[in-house]
PDB file of C-alpha atoms in Angstrom:
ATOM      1  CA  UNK A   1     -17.226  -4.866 -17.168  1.00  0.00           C
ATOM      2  CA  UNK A   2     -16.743  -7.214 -14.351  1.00  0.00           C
ATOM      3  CA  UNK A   3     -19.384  -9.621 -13.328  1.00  0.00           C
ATOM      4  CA  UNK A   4     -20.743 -10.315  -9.655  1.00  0.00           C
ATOM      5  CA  UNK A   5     -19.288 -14.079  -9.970  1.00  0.00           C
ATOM      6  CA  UNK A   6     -15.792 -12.540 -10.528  1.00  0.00           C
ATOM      7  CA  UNK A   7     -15.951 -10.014  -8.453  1.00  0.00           C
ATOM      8  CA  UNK A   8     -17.048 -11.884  -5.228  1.00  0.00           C
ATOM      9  CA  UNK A   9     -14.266 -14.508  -5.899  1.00  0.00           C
ATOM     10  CA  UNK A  10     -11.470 -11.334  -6.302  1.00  0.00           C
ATOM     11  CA  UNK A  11     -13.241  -9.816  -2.390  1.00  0.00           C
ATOM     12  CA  UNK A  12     -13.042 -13.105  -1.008  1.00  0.00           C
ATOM     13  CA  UNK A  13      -8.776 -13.318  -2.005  1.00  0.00           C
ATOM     14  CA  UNK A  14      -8.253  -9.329  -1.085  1.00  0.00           C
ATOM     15  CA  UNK A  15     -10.081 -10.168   2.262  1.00  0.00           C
ATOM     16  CA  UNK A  16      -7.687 -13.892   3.169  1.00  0.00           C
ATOM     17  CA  UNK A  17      -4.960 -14.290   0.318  1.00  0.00           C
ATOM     18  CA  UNK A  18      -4.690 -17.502   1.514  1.00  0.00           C
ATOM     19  CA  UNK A  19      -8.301 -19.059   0.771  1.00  0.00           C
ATOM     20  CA  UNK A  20      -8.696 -22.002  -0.755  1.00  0.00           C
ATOM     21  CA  UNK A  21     -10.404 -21.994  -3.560  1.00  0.00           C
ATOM     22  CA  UNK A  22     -12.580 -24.574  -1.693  1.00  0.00           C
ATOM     23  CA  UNK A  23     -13.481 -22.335   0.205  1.00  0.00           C
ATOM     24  CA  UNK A  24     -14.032 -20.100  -1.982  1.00  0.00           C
ATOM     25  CA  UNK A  25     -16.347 -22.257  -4.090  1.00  0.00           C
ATOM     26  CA  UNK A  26     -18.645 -23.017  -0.859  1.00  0.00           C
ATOM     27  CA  UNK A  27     -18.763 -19.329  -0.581  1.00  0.00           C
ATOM     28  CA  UNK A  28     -19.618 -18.281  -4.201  1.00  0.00           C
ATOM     29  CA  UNK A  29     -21.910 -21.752  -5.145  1.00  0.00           C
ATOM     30  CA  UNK A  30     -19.646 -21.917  -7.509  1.00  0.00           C
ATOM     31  CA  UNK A  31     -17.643 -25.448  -8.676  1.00  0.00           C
ATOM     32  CA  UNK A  32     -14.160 -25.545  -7.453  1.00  0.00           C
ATOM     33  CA  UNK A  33     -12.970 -26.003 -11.117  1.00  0.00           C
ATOM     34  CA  UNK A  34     -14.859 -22.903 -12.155  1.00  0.00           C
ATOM     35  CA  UNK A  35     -12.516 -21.021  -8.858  1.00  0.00           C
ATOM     36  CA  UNK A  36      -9.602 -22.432 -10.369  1.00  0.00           C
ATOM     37  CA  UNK A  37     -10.421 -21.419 -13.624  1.00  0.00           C
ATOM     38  CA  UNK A  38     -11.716 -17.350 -12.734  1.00  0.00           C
ATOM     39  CA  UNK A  39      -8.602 -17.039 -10.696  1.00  0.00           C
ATOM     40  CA  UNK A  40      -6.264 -18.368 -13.317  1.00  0.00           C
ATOM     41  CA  UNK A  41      -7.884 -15.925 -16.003  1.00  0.00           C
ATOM     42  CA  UNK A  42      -7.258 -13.186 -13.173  1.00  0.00           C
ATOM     43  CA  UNK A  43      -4.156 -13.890 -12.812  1.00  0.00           C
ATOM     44  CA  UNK A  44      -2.827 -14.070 -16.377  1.00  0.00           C
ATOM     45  CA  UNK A  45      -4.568 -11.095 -17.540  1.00  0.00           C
ATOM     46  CA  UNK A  46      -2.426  -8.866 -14.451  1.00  0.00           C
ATOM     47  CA  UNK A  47      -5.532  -8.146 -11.900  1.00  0.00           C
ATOM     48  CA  UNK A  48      -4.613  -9.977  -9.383  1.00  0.00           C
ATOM     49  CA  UNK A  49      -1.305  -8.584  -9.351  1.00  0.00           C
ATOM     50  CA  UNK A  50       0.225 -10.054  -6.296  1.00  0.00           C
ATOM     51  CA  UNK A  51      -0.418 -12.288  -3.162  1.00  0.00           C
ATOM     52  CA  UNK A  52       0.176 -10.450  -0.257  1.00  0.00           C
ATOM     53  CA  UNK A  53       0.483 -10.992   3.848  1.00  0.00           C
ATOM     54  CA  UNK A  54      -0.390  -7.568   6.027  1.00  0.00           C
ATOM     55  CA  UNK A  55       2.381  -7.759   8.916  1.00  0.00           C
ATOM     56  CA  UNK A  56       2.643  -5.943  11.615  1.00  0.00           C
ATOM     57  CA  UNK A  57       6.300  -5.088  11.519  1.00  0.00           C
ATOM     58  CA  UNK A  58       6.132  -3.130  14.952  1.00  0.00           C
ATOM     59  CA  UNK A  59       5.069  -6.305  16.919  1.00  0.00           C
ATOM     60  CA  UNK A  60       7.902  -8.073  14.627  1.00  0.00           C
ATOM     61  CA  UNK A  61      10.596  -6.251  16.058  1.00  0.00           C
ATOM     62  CA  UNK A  62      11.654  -4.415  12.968  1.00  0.00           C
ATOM     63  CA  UNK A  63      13.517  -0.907  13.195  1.00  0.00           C
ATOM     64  CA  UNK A  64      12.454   0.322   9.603  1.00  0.00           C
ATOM     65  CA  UNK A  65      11.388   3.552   9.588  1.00  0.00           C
ATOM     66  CA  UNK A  66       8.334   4.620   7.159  1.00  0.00           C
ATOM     67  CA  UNK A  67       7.567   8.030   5.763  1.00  0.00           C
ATOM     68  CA  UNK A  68       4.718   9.933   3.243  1.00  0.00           C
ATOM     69  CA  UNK A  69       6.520  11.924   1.102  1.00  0.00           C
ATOM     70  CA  UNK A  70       4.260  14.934  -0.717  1.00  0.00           C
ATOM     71  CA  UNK A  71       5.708  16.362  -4.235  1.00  0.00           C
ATOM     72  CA  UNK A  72       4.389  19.852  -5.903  1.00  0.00           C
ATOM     73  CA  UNK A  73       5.812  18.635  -9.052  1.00  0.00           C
ATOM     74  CA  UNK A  74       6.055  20.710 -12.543  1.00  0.00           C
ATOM     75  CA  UNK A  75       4.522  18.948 -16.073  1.00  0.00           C
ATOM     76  CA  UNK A  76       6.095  19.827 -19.379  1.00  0.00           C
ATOM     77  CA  UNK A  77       3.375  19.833 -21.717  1.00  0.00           C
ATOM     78  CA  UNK A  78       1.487  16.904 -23.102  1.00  0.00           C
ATOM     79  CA  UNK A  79       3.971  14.407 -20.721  1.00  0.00           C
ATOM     80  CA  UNK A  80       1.795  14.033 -17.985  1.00  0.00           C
ATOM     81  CA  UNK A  81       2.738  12.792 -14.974  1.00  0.00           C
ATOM     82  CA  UNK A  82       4.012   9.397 -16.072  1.00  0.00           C
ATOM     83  CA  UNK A  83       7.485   9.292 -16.745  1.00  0.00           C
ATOM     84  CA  UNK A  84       7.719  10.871 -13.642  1.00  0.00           C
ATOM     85  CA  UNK A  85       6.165   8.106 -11.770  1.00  0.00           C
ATOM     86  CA  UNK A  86       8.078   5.569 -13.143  1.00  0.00           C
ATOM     87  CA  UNK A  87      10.844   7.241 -12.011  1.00  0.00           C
ATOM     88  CA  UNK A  88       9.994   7.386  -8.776  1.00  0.00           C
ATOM     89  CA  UNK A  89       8.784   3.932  -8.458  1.00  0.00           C
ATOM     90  CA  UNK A  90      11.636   2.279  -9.694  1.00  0.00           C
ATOM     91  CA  UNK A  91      13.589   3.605  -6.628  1.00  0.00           C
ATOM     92  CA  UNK A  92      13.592   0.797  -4.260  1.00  0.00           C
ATOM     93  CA  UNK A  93      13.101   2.687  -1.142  1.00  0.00           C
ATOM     94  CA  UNK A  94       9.562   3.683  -2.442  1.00  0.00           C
ATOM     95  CA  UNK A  95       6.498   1.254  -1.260  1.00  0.00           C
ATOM     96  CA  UNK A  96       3.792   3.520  -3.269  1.00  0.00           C
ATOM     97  CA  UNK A  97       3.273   6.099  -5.510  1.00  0.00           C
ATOM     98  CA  UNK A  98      -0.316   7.765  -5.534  1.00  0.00           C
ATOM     99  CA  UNK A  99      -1.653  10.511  -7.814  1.00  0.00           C
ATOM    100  CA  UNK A 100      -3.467  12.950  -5.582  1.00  0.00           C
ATOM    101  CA  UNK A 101      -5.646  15.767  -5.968  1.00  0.00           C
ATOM    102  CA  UNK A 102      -5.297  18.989  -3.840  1.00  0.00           C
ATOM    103  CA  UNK A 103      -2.609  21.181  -3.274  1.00  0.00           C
ATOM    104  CA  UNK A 104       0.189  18.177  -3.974  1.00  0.00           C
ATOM    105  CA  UNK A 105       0.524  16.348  -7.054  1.00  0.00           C
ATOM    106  CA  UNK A 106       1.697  12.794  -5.846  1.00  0.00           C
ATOM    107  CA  UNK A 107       2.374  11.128  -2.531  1.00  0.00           C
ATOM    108  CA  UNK A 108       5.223   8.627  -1.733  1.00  0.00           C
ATOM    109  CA  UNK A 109       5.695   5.990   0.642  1.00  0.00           C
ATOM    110  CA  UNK A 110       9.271   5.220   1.659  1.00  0.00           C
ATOM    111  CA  UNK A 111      10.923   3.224   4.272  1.00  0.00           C
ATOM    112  CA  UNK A 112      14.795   3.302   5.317  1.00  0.00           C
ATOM    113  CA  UNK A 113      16.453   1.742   8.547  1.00  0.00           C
ATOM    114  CA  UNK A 114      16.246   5.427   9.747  1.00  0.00           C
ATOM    115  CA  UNK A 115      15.040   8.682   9.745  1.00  0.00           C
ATOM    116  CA  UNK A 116      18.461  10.312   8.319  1.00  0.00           C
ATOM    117  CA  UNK A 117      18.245   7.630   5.729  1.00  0.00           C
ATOM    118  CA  UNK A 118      14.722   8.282   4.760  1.00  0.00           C
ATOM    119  CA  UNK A 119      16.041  12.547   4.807  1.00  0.00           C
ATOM    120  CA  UNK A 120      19.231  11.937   2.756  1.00  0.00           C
ATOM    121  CA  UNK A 121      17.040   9.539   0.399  1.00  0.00           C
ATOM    122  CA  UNK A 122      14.399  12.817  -0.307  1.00  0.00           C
ATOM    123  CA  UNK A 123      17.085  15.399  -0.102  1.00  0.00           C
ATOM    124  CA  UNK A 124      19.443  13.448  -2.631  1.00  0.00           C
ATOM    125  CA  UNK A 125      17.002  11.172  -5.013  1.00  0.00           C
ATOM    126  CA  UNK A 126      13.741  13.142  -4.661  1.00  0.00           C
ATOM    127  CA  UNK A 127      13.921  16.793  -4.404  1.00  0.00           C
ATOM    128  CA  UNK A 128      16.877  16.552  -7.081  1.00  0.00           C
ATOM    129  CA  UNK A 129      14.391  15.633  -9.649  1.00  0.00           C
ATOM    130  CA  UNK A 130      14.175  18.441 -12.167  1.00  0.00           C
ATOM    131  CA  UNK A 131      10.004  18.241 -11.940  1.00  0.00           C
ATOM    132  CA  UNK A 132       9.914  18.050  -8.509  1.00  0.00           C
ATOM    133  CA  UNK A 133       9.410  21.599  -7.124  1.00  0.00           C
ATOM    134  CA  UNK A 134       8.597  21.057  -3.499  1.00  0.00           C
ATOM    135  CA  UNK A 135       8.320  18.185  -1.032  1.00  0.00           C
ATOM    136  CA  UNK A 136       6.877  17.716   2.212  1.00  0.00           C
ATOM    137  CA  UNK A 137       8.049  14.753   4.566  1.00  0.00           C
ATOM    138  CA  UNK A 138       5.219  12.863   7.303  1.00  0.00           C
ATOM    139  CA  UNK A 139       7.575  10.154   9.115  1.00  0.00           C
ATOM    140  CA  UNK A 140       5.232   7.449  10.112  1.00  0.00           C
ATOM    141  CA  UNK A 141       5.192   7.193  14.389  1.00  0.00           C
ATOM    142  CA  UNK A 142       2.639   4.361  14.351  1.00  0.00           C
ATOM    143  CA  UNK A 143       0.434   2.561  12.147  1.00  0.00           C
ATOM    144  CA  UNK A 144      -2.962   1.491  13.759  1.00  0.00           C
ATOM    145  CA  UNK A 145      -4.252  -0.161  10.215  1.00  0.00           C
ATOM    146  CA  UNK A 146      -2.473  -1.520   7.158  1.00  0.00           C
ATOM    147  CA  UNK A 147      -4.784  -2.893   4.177  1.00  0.00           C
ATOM    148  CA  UNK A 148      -7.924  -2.686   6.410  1.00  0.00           C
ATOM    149  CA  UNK A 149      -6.555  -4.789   8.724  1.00  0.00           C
ATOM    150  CA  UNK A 150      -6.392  -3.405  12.354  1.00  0.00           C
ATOM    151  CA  UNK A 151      -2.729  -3.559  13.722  1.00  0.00           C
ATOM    152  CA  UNK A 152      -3.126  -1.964  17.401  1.00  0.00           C
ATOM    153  CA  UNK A 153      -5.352  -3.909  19.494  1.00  0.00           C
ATOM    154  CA  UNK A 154      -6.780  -1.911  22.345  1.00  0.00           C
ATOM    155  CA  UNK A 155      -5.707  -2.657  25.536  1.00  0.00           C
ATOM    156  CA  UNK A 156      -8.712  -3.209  27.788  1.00  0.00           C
ATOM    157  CA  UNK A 157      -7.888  -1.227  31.439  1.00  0.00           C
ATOM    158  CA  UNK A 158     -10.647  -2.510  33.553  1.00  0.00           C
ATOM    159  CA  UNK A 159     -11.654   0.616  35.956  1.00  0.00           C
ATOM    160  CA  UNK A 160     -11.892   0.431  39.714  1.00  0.00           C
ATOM    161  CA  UNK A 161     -15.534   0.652  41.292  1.00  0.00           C
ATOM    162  CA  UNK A 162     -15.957   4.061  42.745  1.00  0.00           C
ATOM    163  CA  UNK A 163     -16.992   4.050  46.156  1.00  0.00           C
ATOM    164  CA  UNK A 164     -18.848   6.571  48.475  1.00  0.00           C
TER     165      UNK A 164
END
């Protein structure tokens, strides 16, 4: 069980990766030894897994083109899903794999330099998988928020004063 210290020290990285941890201590009350000391622990025992920046690759100028793949997939007994999903996430074209409940067992996301890539990649590597019985393809047309950070800033269109 996590405590509140720990936890309030792990929101304050997910919400700015690239806090300080004096920062963080002024935040918390907490000593900036005893930061560097929770976030060490955190990182050698594997939760914090990664550091990561949200871009917004649109506004970057990139051409990549991002898709949510859906699987129906079939389970030999006792197996479970998991050798499955390693599979699947060892492919490098594959930015997540999610266990779902519903009518689809697990959603991908995968990103290729274009949309036939991103078909050939399913039709070839995915749907070729013996477990895989069915997949559905979403192709991405615009992402508005990535990681709870908002990507499309509304343009403000002032409006004209009606007049009589």
């Amino acid at each position: 069980m996590m405590d509140n210290t720990t936890r309030h020290v792990l929101e304050c990285l997910e919400e700015d990766a690239r806090i300080s941890h004096e920062k963080i201590a002024t935040l918390t009350g907490l000593t900036i030894d005893k930061v560097d000391k929770i976030v060490k622990e955190l990182e050698e025992s594997g939760i914090i897994r990664k550091y990561k920046t949200v871009i917004d690759w649109d506004l970057a100028g990139d051409e990549n083109v991002y898709a949510i793949i859906e699987l129906k997939v079939s389970l030999e007994r006792s197996i479970g899903y998991l050798p499955l999903v390693e599979r699947l996430y060892r492919f490098p074209e594959v930015r997540s794999v999610r266990l779902l409940s519903g009518q689809y067992d697990l959603s991908l996301t995968v990103s290729g330099k274009t949309m036939k890539e991103v078909a050939f990649f399913v039709a070839e590597k995915i749907s070729t998988l013996e477990q895989v019985q069915h997949t559905t393809t979403h192709f991405v047309l615009k992402t508005y928020k990535e990681d709870g950070v908002i990507l499309h800033e509304q343009d403000h269109v002032s409006r004209l004063p009606v007049t009589p």
